[in-house]
Structures are given as structure tokens and as C-alpha cells.
Short mmCIF file of C-alpha atoms in Angstrom, two decimals:
data_model
loop_
_atom_site.label_atom_id
_atom_site.label_comp_id
_atom_site.label_asym_id
_atom_site.label_seq_id
_atom_site.Cartn_x
_atom_site.Cartn_y
_atom_site.Cartn_z
CA UNK A 1 60.61 12.14 82.45
CA UNK A 2 62.84 11.54 79.44
CA UNK A 3 60.10 12.98 77.17
CA UNK A 4 59.69 16.03 79.44
CA UNK A 5 63.43 16.62 79.48
CA UNK A 6 63.50 16.72 75.71
CA UNK A 7 60.97 19.59 75.68
CA UNK A 8 62.44 21.72 78.47
CA UNK A 9 65.65 22.69 76.68
CA UNK A 10 63.84 23.84 73.47
CA UNK A 11 61.26 25.70 75.46
CA UNK A 12 63.92 27.52 77.45
CA UNK A 13 65.77 28.42 74.25
CA UNK A 14 62.56 29.55 72.63
CA UNK A 15 61.70 31.74 75.66
CA UNK A 16 65.17 33.34 75.55
CA UNK A 17 64.78 34.08 71.84
CA UNK A 18 61.36 35.60 72.35
CA UNK A 19 62.59 37.72 75.26
CA UNK A 20 65.52 39.01 73.26
CA UNK A 21 63.10 39.90 70.44
CA UNK A 22 61.14 42.20 72.73
CA UNK A 23 62.06 45.66 73.96
CA UNK A 24 60.14 48.19 76.11
CA UNK A 25 59.89 51.95 75.67
CA UNK A 26 59.13 53.73 79.03
CA UNK A 27 56.77 56.67 79.40
CA UNK A 28 58.27 59.92 78.05
CA UNK A 29 60.73 58.05 75.78
CA UNK A 30 60.98 57.18 72.13
CA UNK A 31 63.03 54.49 70.42
CA UNK A 32 65.18 54.82 67.33
CA UNK A 33 65.82 51.49 65.57
CA UNK A 34 69.22 50.64 64.14
CA UNK A 35 69.41 47.79 61.55
CA UNK A 36 72.79 46.28 60.67
CA UNK A 37 71.73 46.03 56.99
CA UNK A 38 69.57 49.15 56.36
CA UNK A 39 70.96 51.48 59.04
CA UNK A 40 68.81 53.82 61.10
CA UNK A 41 65.06 53.50 60.50
CA UNK A 42 63.38 56.75 59.31
CA UNK A 43 60.73 56.71 62.00
CA UNK A 44 60.84 56.24 65.80
CA UNK A 45 58.59 54.08 67.93
CA UNK A 46 56.56 55.22 70.91
CA UNK A 47 55.86 53.91 74.39
CA UNK A 48 55.17 50.23 75.00
CA UNK A 49 56.54 46.82 74.05
CA UNK A 50 57.82 46.22 70.50
CA UNK A 51 59.55 43.51 68.42
CA UNK A 52 62.99 43.47 66.86
CA UNK A 53 65.24 40.94 65.17
CA UNK A 54 67.83 39.86 67.77
CA UNK A 55 71.41 40.28 66.57
CA UNK A 56 70.39 42.44 63.59
CA UNK A 57 68.47 45.28 65.17
CA UNK A 58 69.09 47.45 68.18
CA UNK A 59 66.76 50.00 69.89
CA UNK A 60 68.22 53.30 71.07
CA UNK A 61 66.04 55.15 73.67
CA UNK A 62 65.66 58.84 73.73
CA UNK A 63 64.29 60.85 76.69
CA UNK A 64 61.73 63.23 75.14
CA UNK A 65 60.72 64.98 78.34
CA UNK A 66 61.46 68.67 78.91
CA UNK A 67 64.85 69.20 80.52
CA UNK A 68 66.18 72.44 82.11
CA UNK A 69 69.68 73.79 81.51
CA UNK A 70 71.58 76.84 82.63
CA UNK A 71 73.88 78.58 80.16
CA UNK A 72 76.32 81.18 81.58
CA UNK A 73 78.66 83.52 79.70
CA UNK A 74 80.63 86.74 80.23
CA UNK A 75 80.82 89.16 77.33
CA UNK A 76 81.06 92.84 76.50
CA UNK A 77 78.21 95.23 75.86
CA UNK A 78 78.08 97.86 73.10
CA UNK A 79 79.81 100.46 75.38
CA UNK A 80 82.52 97.95 76.30
CA UNK A 81 81.19 97.04 79.72
CA UNK A 82 81.68 93.51 80.94
CA UNK A 83 78.36 91.64 81.59
CA UNK A 84 77.84 88.21 83.14
CA UNK A 85 74.59 86.52 82.18
CA UNK A 86 72.94 83.23 83.08
CA UNK A 87 70.27 81.86 80.73
CA UNK A 88 67.77 79.20 81.72
CA UNK A 89 66.63 77.00 78.83
CA UNK A 90 63.85 74.37 78.81
CA UNK A 91 64.38 72.01 75.91
CA UNK A 92 63.37 68.74 74.37
CA UNK A 93 64.18 66.94 71.09
CA UNK A 94 61.91 67.11 68.02
CA UNK A 95 60.18 63.68 68.08
CA UNK A 96 59.80 63.53 64.29
CA UNK A 97 63.51 64.12 63.77
CA UNK A 98 64.92 61.70 66.36
CA UNK A 99 66.58 59.44 63.68
CA UNK A 100 68.36 62.54 62.20
CA UNK A 101 69.45 63.64 65.68
CA UNK A 102 70.90 60.14 66.32
CA UNK A 103 72.69 60.10 63.00
CA UNK A 104 74.14 63.61 63.36
CA UNK A 105 74.54 64.26 67.08
CA UNK A 106 74.07 61.02 69.09
CA UNK A 107 72.44 60.63 72.44
CA UNK A 108 74.16 63.65 74.05
CA UNK A 109 72.75 66.04 71.43
CA UNK A 110 71.90 68.73 74.07
CA UNK A 111 75.42 68.70 75.55
CA UNK A 112 76.87 69.22 72.05
CA UNK A 113 74.53 71.99 70.83
CA UNK A 114 72.90 74.11 73.61
CA UNK A 115 76.04 75.49 75.35
CA UNK A 116 77.62 76.56 72.08
CA UNK A 117 74.63 78.18 70.42
CA UNK A 118 73.58 79.68 73.76
CA UNK A 119 76.90 81.48 74.17
CA UNK A 120 76.83 82.54 70.57
CA UNK A 121 73.38 84.10 70.76
CA UNK A 122 74.11 85.70 74.20
CA UNK A 123 77.25 87.40 73.00
CA UNK A 124 75.72 88.53 69.69
CA UNK A 125 72.73 90.05 71.40
CA UNK A 126 74.44 91.75 74.33
CA UNK A 127 76.85 93.44 71.91
CA UNK A 128 73.91 95.29 70.42
CA UNK A 129 72.95 97.11 73.64
CA UNK A 130 74.62 99.48 76.10
CA UNK A 131 74.99 98.42 79.64
CA UNK A 132 72.26 100.77 80.82
CA UNK A 133 69.87 99.50 78.04
CA UNK A 134 70.44 95.98 79.26
CA UNK A 135 68.90 97.08 82.57
CA UNK A 136 66.10 99.31 81.35
CA UNK A 137 65.11 97.18 78.32
CA UNK A 138 65.57 93.76 79.92
CA UNK A 139 62.27 92.40 78.43
CA UNK A 140 63.36 93.45 74.92
CA UNK A 141 66.81 91.90 75.36
CA UNK A 142 65.23 88.65 76.71
CA UNK A 143 62.75 88.48 73.83
CA UNK A 144 65.50 88.95 71.24
CA UNK A 145 67.62 86.26 72.88
CA UNK A 146 64.69 83.89 72.97
CA UNK A 147 63.79 84.42 69.26
CA UNK A 148 67.42 84.03 68.05
CA UNK A 149 68.00 80.97 70.14
CA UNK A 150 64.79 79.37 69.00
CA UNK A 151 65.81 79.81 65.37
CA UNK A 152 69.31 78.42 66.00
CA UNK A 153 67.99 75.40 67.91
CA UNK A 154 65.52 74.52 65.09
CA UNK A 155 68.54 73.93 62.83
CA UNK A 156 69.54 71.05 65.13
CA UNK A 157 65.95 69.76 65.60
CA UNK A 158 65.79 70.88 69.20
CA UNK A 159 62.61 72.50 70.50
CA UNK A 160 62.85 75.19 73.25
CA UNK A 161 59.83 75.49 75.55
CA UNK A 162 61.10 78.50 77.62
CA UNK A 163 64.09 80.82 77.53
CA UNK A 164 64.72 83.48 80.23
CA UNK A 165 67.47 85.53 81.81
CA UNK A 166 67.87 84.49 85.47
CA UNK A 167 71.03 86.41 86.38
CA UNK A 168 72.78 89.55 85.14
CA UNK A 169 75.74 91.31 86.75
CA UNK A 170 78.10 94.00 85.51
CA UNK A 171 81.75 94.79 86.03
CA UNK A 172 83.07 96.76 88.99
CA UNK A 173 83.67 99.93 87.06
CA UNK A 174 80.08 100.08 85.78
CA UNK A 175 78.68 99.32 89.17
CA UNK A 176 80.77 102.11 90.74
CA UNK A 177 79.68 104.55 87.98
CA UNK A 178 76.00 103.70 88.55
CA UNK A 179 76.43 104.27 92.34
CA UNK A 180 78.15 107.65 91.75
CA UNK A 181 75.37 108.67 89.28
CA UNK A 182 72.72 107.79 91.86
CA UNK A 183 74.57 109.89 94.51
CA UNK A 184 74.87 112.79 92.09
CA UNK A 185 71.15 112.63 91.36
CA UNK A 186 70.36 112.61 95.05
CA UNK A 187 72.64 115.64 95.67
CA UNK A 188 70.94 117.41 92.79
CA UNK A 189 67.48 116.70 94.17
CA UNK A 190 68.64 117.93 97.57
CA UNK A 191 70.06 121.14 96.14
CA UNK A 192 66.85 121.66 94.16
CA UNK A 193 64.82 121.27 97.38
CA UNK A 194 67.04 123.79 99.20
CA UNK A 195 66.63 126.29 96.35
CA UNK A 196 62.85 125.83 96.35
CA UNK A 197 62.67 126.21 100.12
CA UNK A 198 64.67 129.42 100.02
CA UNK A 199 62.47 130.77 97.27
CA UNK A 200 59.34 129.97 99.31
CA UNK A 201 60.84 131.62 102.39
CA UNK A 202 61.67 134.74 100.31
CA UNK A 203 58.15 134.89 98.98
CA UNK A 204 56.77 134.49 102.50
CA UNK A 205 58.99 137.33 103.73
CA UNK A 206 57.83 139.57 100.87
CA UNK A 207 54.16 138.75 101.58
CA UNK A 208 54.73 139.39 105.33
CA UNK A 209 56.49 142.75 104.72
CA UNK A 210 53.74 143.77 102.37
CA UNK A 211 51.14 142.90 105.00
CA UNK A 212 52.99 144.83 107.72
CA UNK A 213 53.33 147.84 105.39
CA UNK A 214 49.60 147.68 104.58
CA UNK A 215 48.72 147.40 108.28
CA UNK A 216 50.95 150.43 109.20
CA UNK A 217 49.33 152.36 106.35
CA UNK A 218 45.83 151.48 107.64
CA UNK A 219 46.72 152.51 111.22
CA UNK A 220 48.30 155.80 110.00
CA UNK A 221 45.14 156.58 108.04
CA UNK A 222 42.95 155.80 110.95
CA UNK A 223 45.02 158.04 113.25
CA UNK A 224 44.87 160.87 110.82
CA UNK A 225 41.09 160.65 110.73
CA UNK A 226 40.63 160.25 114.50
CA UNK A 227 43.11 163.02 115.48
CA UNK A 228 43.97 163.27 119.21
CA UNK A 229 40.88 161.30 120.37
CA UNK A 230 42.59 157.94 119.64
CA UNK A 231 45.73 158.99 121.49
CA UNK A 232 43.72 160.10 124.56
CA UNK A 233 41.80 156.86 124.49
CA UNK A 234 45.04 154.83 124.53
CA UNK A 235 46.40 156.99 127.43
CA UNK A 236 43.21 156.22 129.47
CA UNK A 237 43.58 152.51 128.79
CA UNK A 238 47.22 152.51 129.80
CA UNK A 239 46.50 154.44 133.07
CA UNK A 240 43.69 152.03 133.85
CA UNK A 241 45.99 149.04 133.41
CA UNK A 242 48.66 150.62 135.65
CA UNK A 243 46.14 151.42 138.40
CA UNK A 244 44.78 147.91 138.37
CA UNK A 245 48.30 146.49 138.66
CA UNK A 246 49.17 148.73 141.57
CA UNK A 247 45.87 147.93 143.42
CA UNK A 248 46.81 144.27 143.41
CA UNK A 249 50.16 144.86 145.03
CA UNK A 250 50.35 144.32 148.83
CA UNK A 251 52.77 147.21 149.42
CA UNK A 252 50.29 149.74 148.03
CA UNK A 253 47.32 151.17 150.05
CA UNK A 254 44.61 153.46 148.90
CA UNK A 255 42.21 155.91 150.65
CA UNK A 256 38.92 157.28 149.36
CA UNK A 257 38.91 160.62 147.69
CA UNK A 258 36.29 162.86 146.17
CA UNK A 259 37.36 162.29 142.61
CA UNK A 260 38.30 158.61 142.95
CA UNK A 261 40.78 156.49 144.94
CA UNK A 262 43.99 157.86 146.28
CA UNK A 263 46.78 155.24 146.12
CA UNK A 264 49.53 155.50 148.77
CA UNK A 265 52.96 153.75 148.59
CA UNK A 266 53.36 152.12 152.02
CA UNK A 267 56.81 150.68 152.64
CA UNK A 268 56.96 147.21 154.07
CA UNK A 269 57.01 147.11 157.94
CA UNK A 270 59.59 145.05 159.79
CA UNK A 271 58.15 142.08 161.68
CA UNK A 272 57.26 142.65 165.37
CA UNK A 273 59.55 140.69 167.70
#
């Protein structure tokens, strides 16, 4: 037992030393090594278990996965309209430059850099466009913001995977002006429709009048050729229609005649009591 006790304490101390000399790098992370004598090592280590010198070296872990961030700002457009924008940025650190990032910016590099350069790029880009151009040329504005922000982020060893405008609103005056412009355009379209409708109705009236004049001219020409025969024919048709109407009346009786039927007007008789 005495011999065993003499080995337990050294073994425990050795296990503690070995454990302190090991460090783990989780998935999606990288480690930057700081040495008390030489400073920050120029390269970072990847995932897995690694060795270090306890008391002299220290491992700093960096999350290298893509992280989203929203950047919001309110600025003026080229025509002095106030615009509020929200930019969504997907970023991650440049793995090859992690030691430089630690030396210059620290662990909270994204908090130090992205909001400032995001506001700077947004304000500089929006100032180049009118408020109406920000609406009609939104893709162009978004592309210019993305290119400028990518170039600025590279200066700080930050890689941007995606940059997009998610929200854009304008000041009350511009919104009111847009609404009034839309109302004016609707009124102009309505007035144009009324004018076109009146013109079509006028053309229809002219065509109708021309048709009636041509019909009257045709009838007049036909009458002049037929002479009195047409008039006599119309008189016969009218008389026939009158006789047929009277024959269907209960209060009219007729008796045979040599030259046709003789119609008699018989007054209604009072009922027999």
C-alpha cells in the first residue's frame, strides 16, 4: 500500500499536467495561439485536439461560421428626401488572417467593424440617387451597396457571403407626394377615357346621321321613280290594316255587300234585367 501511495500522487500530477497541455477546437471554430515569449503565432489551428505549453501558451477560439447581422440607418437621398434602410449582412472572418484580426480587432471584430462600415456605405450610396430612383432601380442600388461593402470589409479581413436590402421606407412628405402623384395620374387617365368616349360617341352620331341621310336619299330617289304607284300601295296597306283592326272589335258588325264587306258601328247594348 505504501508503494502504491507513492505512485498515486505523481500519476495524478502527471495527468493534470497532460490535461492542461491539451485543448480542443470544436467544429466550425479555429484557434489562434498566443505565446508569452513570441506573441501571436502567425497561423491558426483547425478542429480537433492540440497541444500547448501550460502557463506559456493560450488558445483563443474564433467562431468561423457564417453569422447574420442587420444594419439600419436613416440618411438623405440626392433630392434631400429622408430614407430609412435596413441591410442584412452574412459575414465570417477570413481564416487565413485570424492572427491579424486578433491582434488588431480582438474577438468582437464584427461588432467593431460591420456597423460602422455598413452605415458609411449606405449613406454614401443613397446620396447618389433620387428617392424615386431608389424605388425603380432597387437592384442597381443593392448591387452597388454590396460591391462597396465587400471592398471595405476586405480591408478588415472580413468576408461577406450575402448583402441585401430588406427594408426601405421614406419620409412622410415623400410618401404624401407619391400618393398625390398617383391620384393625379388616375384623374388624368379618367379624363382621357372621358374624352375618348365623347369622341367615339361623336363619330357614332356622324355615322348614324350619314346613314339616315343616305337612307332618306334612297327613299326619295325610289319615290321619284315609282311616282304615285308607291303612295297608292301604302294607302291600300294602311286601309287593310285599319279594316283588320276594326273586324276584331266586338262593338263593330259587318254585313255582306256586292263589292266587299260592309262594316257597321253597333253601339254596346245595356244588359237585360
